[in-house]
Short mmCIF file of C-alpha atoms in Angstrom, two decimals:
data_model
loop_
_atom_site.label_atom_id
_atom_site.label_comp_id
_atom_site.label_asym_id
_atom_site.label_seq_id
_atom_site.Cartn_x
_atom_site.Cartn_y
_atom_site.Cartn_z
CA MET A 291 10.70 25.42 12.13
CA LYS A 292 14.34 25.66 10.99
CA GLU A 293 14.93 25.88 7.25
CA VAL A 294 17.04 23.03 5.84
CA GLN A 295 19.97 24.38 3.83
CA ARG A 296 22.67 21.71 3.95
CA VAL A 297 22.00 17.99 3.71
CA ALA A 298 24.46 15.20 4.49
CA VAL A 299 24.02 11.77 2.89
CA VAL A 300 26.07 9.06 4.60
CA GLY A 301 26.77 6.20 2.22
CA ALA A 302 27.49 6.78 -1.47
CA GLY A 303 26.46 3.34 -2.69
CA SER A 304 23.45 2.19 -4.68
CA MET A 305 20.91 4.34 -2.83
CA GLY A 306 22.97 7.17 -1.36
CA HIS A 307 24.35 8.70 -4.53
CA GLY A 308 20.90 8.84 -6.15
CA ILE A 309 19.45 10.58 -3.09
CA ALA A 310 22.34 13.07 -3.07
CA GLU A 311 21.71 13.82 -6.74
CA LEU A 312 18.02 14.40 -6.04
CA PHE A 313 18.70 16.94 -3.26
CA ALA A 314 21.30 18.76 -5.38
CA MET A 315 18.86 18.97 -8.31
CA HIS A 316 16.50 20.88 -6.03
CA GLY A 317 19.05 23.44 -4.89
CA TYR A 318 20.43 21.90 -1.70
CA GLU A 319 24.11 21.79 -0.76
CA VAL A 320 24.91 18.11 -0.17
CA ASN A 321 27.83 16.54 1.67
CA LEU A 322 28.12 13.00 0.29
CA VAL A 323 30.06 10.81 2.74
CA ASP A 324 31.75 7.46 2.30
CA VAL A 325 34.92 5.89 3.67
CA GLY A 326 36.06 4.74 0.24
CA GLU A 327 37.50 7.31 -2.18
CA GLU A 328 36.85 4.99 -5.12
CA VAL A 329 33.19 4.66 -4.04
CA LEU A 330 32.90 8.46 -4.01
CA ARG A 331 34.54 8.81 -7.44
CA GLU A 332 32.19 6.19 -8.89
CA ALA A 333 29.21 7.91 -7.25
CA LEU A 334 30.09 11.24 -8.86
CA ARG A 335 30.57 9.56 -12.24
CA LYS A 336 27.12 8.00 -12.04
CA ILE A 337 25.52 11.24 -10.83
CA GLU A 338 26.99 13.23 -13.70
CA LYS A 339 26.04 10.56 -16.25
CA SER A 340 22.49 10.45 -14.88
CA LEU A 341 22.19 14.24 -15.07
CA ARG A 342 23.47 14.23 -18.67
CA MET A 343 20.68 11.77 -19.52
CA MET A 344 18.16 14.33 -18.20
CA GLU A 345 19.91 17.42 -19.53
CA GLY A 346 16.95 18.68 -21.55
CA GLU A 347 14.65 18.46 -18.52
CA LEU A 348 16.89 20.24 -15.99
CA ARG A 349 16.32 23.82 -14.85
CA GLU A 350 20.06 24.53 -14.73
CA GLY A 351 23.33 23.15 -16.04
CA VAL A 352 24.78 19.81 -15.01
CA GLU A 353 27.95 21.48 -13.74
CA GLU A 354 26.01 23.76 -11.40
CA ILE A 355 24.16 20.81 -9.87
CA VAL A 356 27.31 18.72 -9.48
CA ARG A 357 29.08 21.64 -7.78
CA ARG A 358 26.54 21.42 -4.96
CA ILE A 359 27.63 17.85 -4.16
CA HIS A 360 30.68 17.71 -1.90
CA PRO A 361 32.30 14.25 -1.64
CA MET A 362 33.85 13.73 1.79
CA ALA A 363 35.54 10.88 3.66
CA ASP A 364 35.56 12.57 7.09
CA LEU A 365 32.20 11.92 8.78
CA LYS A 366 32.61 14.53 11.51
CA GLU A 367 33.57 17.24 9.05
CA ALA A 368 30.70 16.32 6.74
CA LEU A 369 28.09 16.54 9.50
CA ARG A 370 29.44 19.57 11.35
CA GLU A 371 27.12 22.08 9.63
CA ALA A 372 24.38 19.76 8.34
CA ASP A 373 20.72 20.53 9.09
CA PHE A 374 19.42 17.17 7.88
CA ALA A 375 21.51 13.98 7.77
CA LEU A 376 20.37 10.88 5.93
CA GLU A 377 21.98 7.48 6.47
CA ALA A 378 22.00 5.17 3.44
CA ALA A 379 24.22 2.27 4.50
CA THR A 380 23.69 -1.47 3.98
CA GLU A 381 20.68 -3.08 5.68
CA LYS A 382 22.57 -4.41 8.71
CA VAL A 383 21.23 -3.47 12.14
CA ASP A 384 24.59 -3.38 13.95
CA LEU A 385 26.18 -1.24 11.24
CA LYS A 386 23.32 1.25 11.26
CA GLU A 387 23.28 1.49 15.07
CA ARG A 388 27.01 2.20 15.12
CA LEU A 389 26.63 4.83 12.40
CA PHE A 390 23.75 6.46 14.23
CA ARG A 391 25.83 6.81 17.40
CA GLU A 392 28.67 8.39 15.41
CA MET A 393 26.36 10.68 13.44
CA ASP A 394 24.56 11.78 16.60
CA GLY A 395 27.86 12.81 18.15
CA ALA A 396 28.92 14.83 15.11
CA LEU A 397 25.68 16.64 14.19
CA PRO A 398 24.66 20.07 15.51
CA GLU A 399 22.17 19.94 18.36
CA GLY A 400 19.06 20.86 16.34
CA ALA A 401 19.79 18.72 13.27
CA VAL A 402 17.48 15.92 12.13
CA LEU A 403 18.87 12.41 11.70
CA SER A 404 17.10 10.16 9.19
CA THR A 405 17.58 6.70 7.75
CA ASN A 406 16.75 5.27 4.35
CA THR A 407 16.25 1.77 5.79
CA SER A 408 13.58 -0.21 3.99
CA SER A 409 12.88 -2.66 6.80
CA ILE A 410 14.68 -2.05 10.11
CA SER A 411 13.00 -0.49 13.16
CA VAL A 412 13.68 3.25 13.12
CA SER A 413 12.76 3.45 16.82
CA ARG A 414 15.60 1.02 17.55
CA LEU A 415 18.03 3.27 15.69
CA ALA A 416 16.64 6.33 17.50
CA ARG A 417 17.46 4.69 20.85
CA ALA A 418 21.14 4.62 19.83
CA THR A 419 21.17 8.44 19.88
CA SER A 420 20.80 11.27 22.38
CA ARG A 421 18.10 12.87 20.20
CA PRO A 422 15.42 10.20 19.62
CA GLU A 423 12.76 12.90 19.14
CA ARG A 424 14.73 14.18 16.10
CA VAL A 425 15.12 10.80 14.38
CA VAL A 426 12.85 9.82 11.49
CA GLY A 427 12.72 7.28 8.68
CA THR A 428 12.82 8.41 5.05
CA HIS A 429 12.43 5.31 2.90
CA PHE A 430 13.02 6.28 -0.74
CA VAL A 431 11.37 3.39 -2.49
CA HIS A 432 13.91 1.72 -4.74
CA ALA A 433 15.89 2.50 -6.67
CA PRO A 434 18.26 5.37 -7.36
CA GLN A 435 19.26 6.20 -10.88
CA ARG A 436 20.88 3.22 -12.53
CA VAL A 437 22.88 4.52 -15.45
CA ASP A 438 24.99 1.47 -16.23
CA GLY A 439 22.38 -1.27 -16.34
CA PHE A 440 18.81 -2.06 -17.23
CA MET A 441 17.09 0.20 -14.70
CA PRO A 442 15.19 3.07 -16.31
CA PRO A 443 17.32 6.23 -16.12
CA HIS A 444 16.94 8.31 -12.96
CA PHE A 445 14.32 5.82 -11.69
CA SER A 446 14.08 7.03 -8.10
CA ILE A 447 14.09 10.60 -9.29
CA LEU A 448 10.88 9.82 -11.17
CA LEU A 449 9.41 7.34 -8.64
CA PRO A 450 7.34 9.59 -6.36
CA LEU A 451 7.01 7.67 -3.09
CA VAL A 452 8.94 8.29 0.11
CA GLU A 453 7.69 6.58 3.26
CA VAL A 454 8.24 8.93 6.21
CA VAL A 455 8.44 6.65 9.23
CA ARG A 456 6.98 7.90 12.51
CA THR A 457 8.86 6.44 15.47
CA GLU A 458 7.49 6.24 19.00
CA TYR A 459 9.71 9.21 19.88
CA ALA A 460 9.59 11.57 16.86
CA SER A 461 8.30 15.08 17.51
CA GLN A 462 5.52 16.55 15.39
CA GLU A 463 7.89 19.35 14.34
CA VAL A 464 10.41 16.86 12.93
CA LEU A 465 7.71 14.92 11.09
CA GLU A 466 6.29 18.10 9.53
CA LEU A 467 9.76 19.33 8.56
CA THR A 468 10.59 15.98 6.93
CA MET A 469 7.29 15.77 5.05
CA GLU A 470 7.78 19.30 3.70
CA LEU A 471 11.40 18.59 2.75
CA MET A 472 10.32 15.54 0.77
CA ARG A 473 7.71 17.63 -1.07
CA ARG A 474 10.36 20.24 -1.91
CA ILE A 475 12.46 17.61 -3.69
CA GLY A 476 9.46 16.51 -5.73
CA LYS A 477 8.34 13.52 -3.68
CA ALA A 478 4.93 12.32 -2.50
CA PRO A 479 5.56 11.49 1.17
CA GLU A 480 3.36 9.03 3.05
CA LEU A 481 3.51 8.99 6.85
CA VAL A 482 3.71 5.35 7.97
CA LYS A 483 4.01 3.46 11.24
CA ASP A 484 7.33 2.03 12.40
CA THR A 485 6.61 -1.64 11.72
CA PRO A 486 8.96 -4.18 10.09
CA ALA A 487 9.41 -3.29 6.38
CA PHE A 488 6.77 -0.54 6.76
CA VAL A 489 4.15 -0.82 3.95
CA ALA A 490 5.77 -0.76 0.50
CA ASN A 491 8.51 -3.19 1.36
CA ARG A 492 6.15 -5.64 3.06
CA LEU A 493 4.42 -5.98 -0.32
CA LEU A 494 7.72 -6.19 -2.22
CA VAL A 495 9.14 -8.75 0.22
CA ARG A 496 6.07 -10.94 -0.27
CA ALA A 497 6.45 -10.59 -4.05
CA GLY A 498 10.17 -11.46 -3.77
CA LEU A 499 9.47 -14.58 -1.76
CA GLU A 500 6.76 -15.69 -4.17
CA VAL A 501 8.89 -15.33 -7.30
CA SER A 502 11.60 -17.40 -5.60
CA TYR A 503 9.09 -20.15 -4.78
CA ALA A 504 7.73 -19.97 -8.34
CA LEU A 505 11.07 -20.79 -10.00
CA GLU A 506 9.95 -24.41 -10.18
CA GLU A 507 7.08 -23.24 -12.42
CA ALA A 508 8.82 -20.79 -14.78
CA ASP A 509 12.15 -19.04 -15.40
CA PRO A 510 12.98 -15.45 -14.34
CA TYR A 511 12.27 -14.03 -17.79
CA GLU A 512 8.74 -15.42 -17.88
CA ILE A 513 7.94 -14.48 -14.27
CA ASP A 514 9.26 -10.92 -14.74
CA ALA A 515 7.43 -10.57 -18.05
CA CYS A 516 4.25 -11.60 -16.26
CA ALA A 517 4.84 -8.96 -13.55
CA ILE A 518 5.46 -6.24 -16.14
CA TYR A 519 2.84 -7.10 -18.77
CA GLY A 520 0.31 -8.92 -16.60
CA LEU A 521 0.31 -6.74 -13.49
CA GLY A 522 1.54 -3.39 -14.85
CA MET A 523 4.70 -3.26 -12.75
CA PRO A 524 7.46 -0.97 -14.08
CA LEU A 525 10.07 -3.74 -13.86
CA GLY A 526 10.27 -7.38 -12.89
CA ILE A 527 10.79 -8.65 -9.35
CA PHE A 528 13.93 -10.61 -10.29
CA GLN A 529 15.28 -7.50 -12.02
CA LEU A 530 14.66 -5.56 -8.82
CA ILE A 531 16.32 -8.16 -6.56
CA ASP A 532 19.37 -8.21 -8.83
CA VAL A 533 19.66 -4.42 -8.56
CA ILE A 534 19.16 -4.36 -4.79
CA GLY A 535 21.69 -7.18 -4.41
CA LEU A 536 20.94 -10.74 -3.35
CA ASP A 537 23.08 -10.25 -0.23
CA VAL A 538 20.96 -7.24 0.80
CA ALA A 539 17.76 -9.22 0.12
CA LEU A 540 19.14 -11.97 2.39
CA TYR A 541 19.90 -9.48 5.21
CA ILE A 542 16.36 -8.08 4.98
CA LEU A 543 14.72 -11.51 5.06
CA GLU A 544 16.84 -12.64 8.01
CA TYR A 545 15.80 -9.50 9.89
CA LEU A 546 12.11 -9.98 9.04
CA ARG A 547 12.26 -13.65 9.98
CA GLY A 548 13.38 -12.59 13.45
CA GLU A 549 10.71 -9.88 13.70
CA LEU A 550 7.73 -11.50 11.96
CA GLY A 551 8.29 -15.26 11.89
CA GLU A 552 9.27 -18.19 9.70
CA GLU A 553 7.03 -17.28 6.79
CA TYR A 554 9.65 -14.61 5.92
CA ALA A 555 12.60 -17.04 6.08
CA PRO A 556 14.99 -16.67 3.12
CA PRO A 557 14.62 -19.42 0.50
CA GLU A 558 17.58 -21.81 0.54
CA ALA A 559 18.22 -21.07 -3.13
CA LEU A 560 18.84 -17.40 -2.27
CA ARG A 561 21.23 -18.30 0.54
CA THR A 562 23.14 -20.67 -1.75
CA MET A 563 23.49 -18.04 -4.48
CA VAL A 564 24.87 -15.52 -1.96
CA GLU A 565 27.34 -18.10 -0.61
CA GLN A 566 28.51 -18.72 -4.19
CA GLY A 567 29.05 -14.99 -4.75
CA TYR A 568 26.13 -14.47 -7.14
CA LEU A 569 24.93 -11.13 -5.75
CA GLY A 570 23.18 -9.68 -8.79
CA GLN A 571 24.13 -6.90 -11.14
CA LYS A 572 27.11 -5.75 -9.04
CA THR A 573 28.88 -9.12 -9.49
CA GLY A 574 27.70 -9.79 -13.04
CA LYS A 575 25.45 -12.68 -12.07
CA GLY A 576 22.39 -13.16 -9.90
CA PHE A 577 19.06 -14.42 -11.12
CA TYR A 578 20.22 -13.08 -14.49
CA ASP A 579 23.60 -13.49 -16.21
CA TYR A 580 24.88 -10.03 -17.16
CA SER A 581 27.55 -11.36 -19.49
CA LEU A 582 24.60 -11.83 -21.87
CA GLY A 583 23.68 -8.15 -21.61
CA PRO A 584 21.03 -6.36 -19.56
CA PRO A 585 17.94 -8.54 -18.98
CA GLU A 586 14.92 -7.16 -20.80
CA PRO A 587 11.88 -9.43 -20.41
CA LYS A 588 9.58 -9.12 -23.41
CA ARG A 589 5.88 -9.75 -23.73
CA GLU A 590 6.55 -12.91 -25.73
CA ASP A 591 8.56 -14.30 -22.77
CA TRP A 592 5.28 -14.53 -20.85
CA ARG A 593 3.63 -17.77 -21.94
CA ASP A 594 1.28 -19.33 -19.38
CA PHE A 595 2.52 -18.22 -15.94
CA ASP A 596 -0.52 -17.16 -13.89
CA PRO A 597 -0.30 -13.53 -12.65
CA LEU A 598 -2.45 -14.54 -9.68
CA ARG A 599 0.54 -16.61 -8.49
CA LEU A 600 2.14 -13.26 -7.55
CA LEU A 601 -0.89 -11.05 -7.06
CA ALA A 602 -2.96 -13.22 -4.69
CA PRO A 603 -0.23 -13.53 -1.98
CA MET A 604 0.46 -9.78 -2.23
CA VAL A 605 -3.25 -9.01 -1.76
CA ASN A 606 -3.37 -11.42 1.19
CA GLU A 607 -0.34 -9.66 2.73
CA ALA A 608 -2.06 -6.32 2.21
CA CYS A 609 -5.22 -7.53 3.94
CA GLY A 610 -3.12 -8.78 6.84
CA MET A 611 -1.54 -5.34 7.22
CA ILE A 612 -4.98 -3.71 7.25
CA GLU A 613 -6.26 -6.19 9.84
CA GLY A 614 -3.18 -5.54 11.97
CA GLY A 615 -3.73 -1.77 11.99
CA ILE A 616 -0.46 -1.11 10.15
CA THR A 617 -2.20 0.84 7.40
CA ASP A 618 -5.63 1.24 5.84
CA ALA A 619 -6.85 0.28 2.39
CA SER A 620 -6.73 3.83 1.01
CA GLN A 621 -3.13 4.44 2.11
CA LEU A 622 -2.06 1.02 0.88
CA GLU A 623 -3.57 1.76 -2.52
CA ARG A 624 -1.77 5.12 -2.65
CA ILE A 625 1.55 3.58 -1.64
CA SER A 626 1.29 0.76 -4.16
CA SER A 627 0.25 3.13 -6.97
CA LEU A 628 3.14 5.52 -6.19
CA SER A 629 5.68 2.72 -6.28
CA PHE A 630 5.54 -0.70 -7.96
CA VAL A 631 1.94 -1.29 -8.93
CA PRO A 632 1.09 1.99 -10.69
CA PRO A 633 -2.61 1.22 -11.20
CA GLY A 634 -2.85 0.41 -7.46
CA LEU A 635 -2.79 -3.09 -5.95
CA PHE A 636 -6.53 -3.33 -5.32
CA CYS A 637 -7.32 -1.78 -8.70
CA VAL A 638 -5.33 -4.55 -10.39
CA ALA A 639 -6.88 -7.19 -8.13
CA GLU A 640 -10.37 -5.95 -9.07
CA GLU A 641 -9.68 -6.97 -12.67
CA PHE A 642 -9.47 -10.59 -11.46
CA GLY A 643 -12.09 -10.43 -8.71
CA VAL A 644 -12.15 -11.53 -5.08
CA GLU A 645 -13.32 -15.05 -5.92
CA LYS A 646 -10.33 -15.80 -8.17
CA VAL A 647 -7.85 -14.29 -5.70
CA VAL A 648 -9.26 -16.42 -2.86
CA GLY A 649 -9.34 -19.45 -5.17
CA LYS A 650 -5.64 -19.08 -5.99
CA LEU A 651 -4.78 -18.78 -2.27
CA GLU A 652 -6.79 -21.94 -1.54
CA GLU A 653 -4.86 -23.69 -4.29
CA LEU A 654 -1.55 -22.57 -2.76
CA LYS A 655 -2.54 -23.22 0.88
CA PRO A 656 -0.97 -26.71 1.13
CA ARG A 657 2.43 -25.05 0.49
CA GLY A 658 2.35 -22.78 3.55
CA ARG A 659 0.03 -21.39 6.22
CA TRP A 660 0.63 -17.81 4.98
CA TYR A 661 -1.59 -18.61 1.99
CA GLU A 662 -4.65 -19.00 4.22
CA PRO A 663 -7.01 -16.25 2.95
CA ARG A 664 -7.33 -13.47 5.51
CA PRO A 665 -10.72 -13.01 7.21
CA LEU A 666 -10.99 -9.54 5.65
CA LEU A 667 -10.51 -11.03 2.20
CA ARG A 668 -13.22 -13.62 2.83
CA ARG A 669 -15.68 -10.93 3.98
CA ILE A 670 -15.57 -8.59 1.00
CA ARG A 671 -17.35 -9.06 -2.32
CA SER A 672 -15.18 -6.66 -4.32
CA PHE A 673 -11.93 -4.74 -3.85
CA SER A 674 -13.69 -1.43 -4.54
CA GLU A 675 -15.83 -2.24 -1.48
CA LEU A 676 -12.63 -2.61 0.55
CA LEU A 677 -11.54 0.91 -0.44
CA GLN A 678 -14.85 2.29 0.83
CA ILE A 679 -14.71 0.61 4.27
#
């Protein structure tokens, strides 16, 4: 198995620059590629600022780490000697397919080509190349370090999970190399099937849809406070959507609607906000208004919003994934605990009990058929029982 020495990250935006920083922190030479010089300058500024925030925890000086990151605008030059190339462009299928064709043509024959997509079929991207057996998904669960806003510093550097996506073509050698590479940069990789939104994002997408539907019941501050203080999530769902970008959330939902059906259709309110230019933190306004400062939901913001309003649909989605053979209960619990429900989704659900979760879904059922409790959920008596099946 070839040793990875030089990594190329294509796309220096909200995800790419954080991933480049992570590889450089662990000793890898990184070519960071973007067509915009200003994007590259801003990426380096954020990387250096993030490293300064961690200075006491680093094994070497900030300058040494930054010297391993090589900003480049020429894609062919950046990929010419890369052993592992990671695409981190916007979640648009056509854009990613075009990039994959270009990257395939520029990379050395034995190099691995990976994508940080959170939702799109990696097998589809692999088919755009001449090396489908050397294409893999590496979904770094959101988000990269966010040094200029409310996100905890170096969030993705601390967040352990990377979903390594097995395509229908990927060789065992490439999967093993990728899993080991993720471990070497301090991650906990989980090998997942190539299904729409994989595992982590299927849960997050369901949570994102539910908070949008729940706006008629409470405001973003109360709903996010409930997620943080009622469910143990490290940040609120509206906070997360604002960081990801409402336009990106819309692209993902449109893709999933086509792949999975109408229950993943974007809420009209989201589409309207995008049309009006309210894209989240990057435009100064999304679900939160950033002219008022970074949103920081407090415990006292959570008044009477029911945490089961978010939790029950997420549990139902999880049971549907298990029934569909996408994952099993143990892996789903690991993935949720390594990402956005640190205690584990079923561990949190056990605090409420199966009866209350099913009861909340029954209450919500008139609003949409996706609230119909899954047969698996109706069969079990406790969530700990589910983990033992």
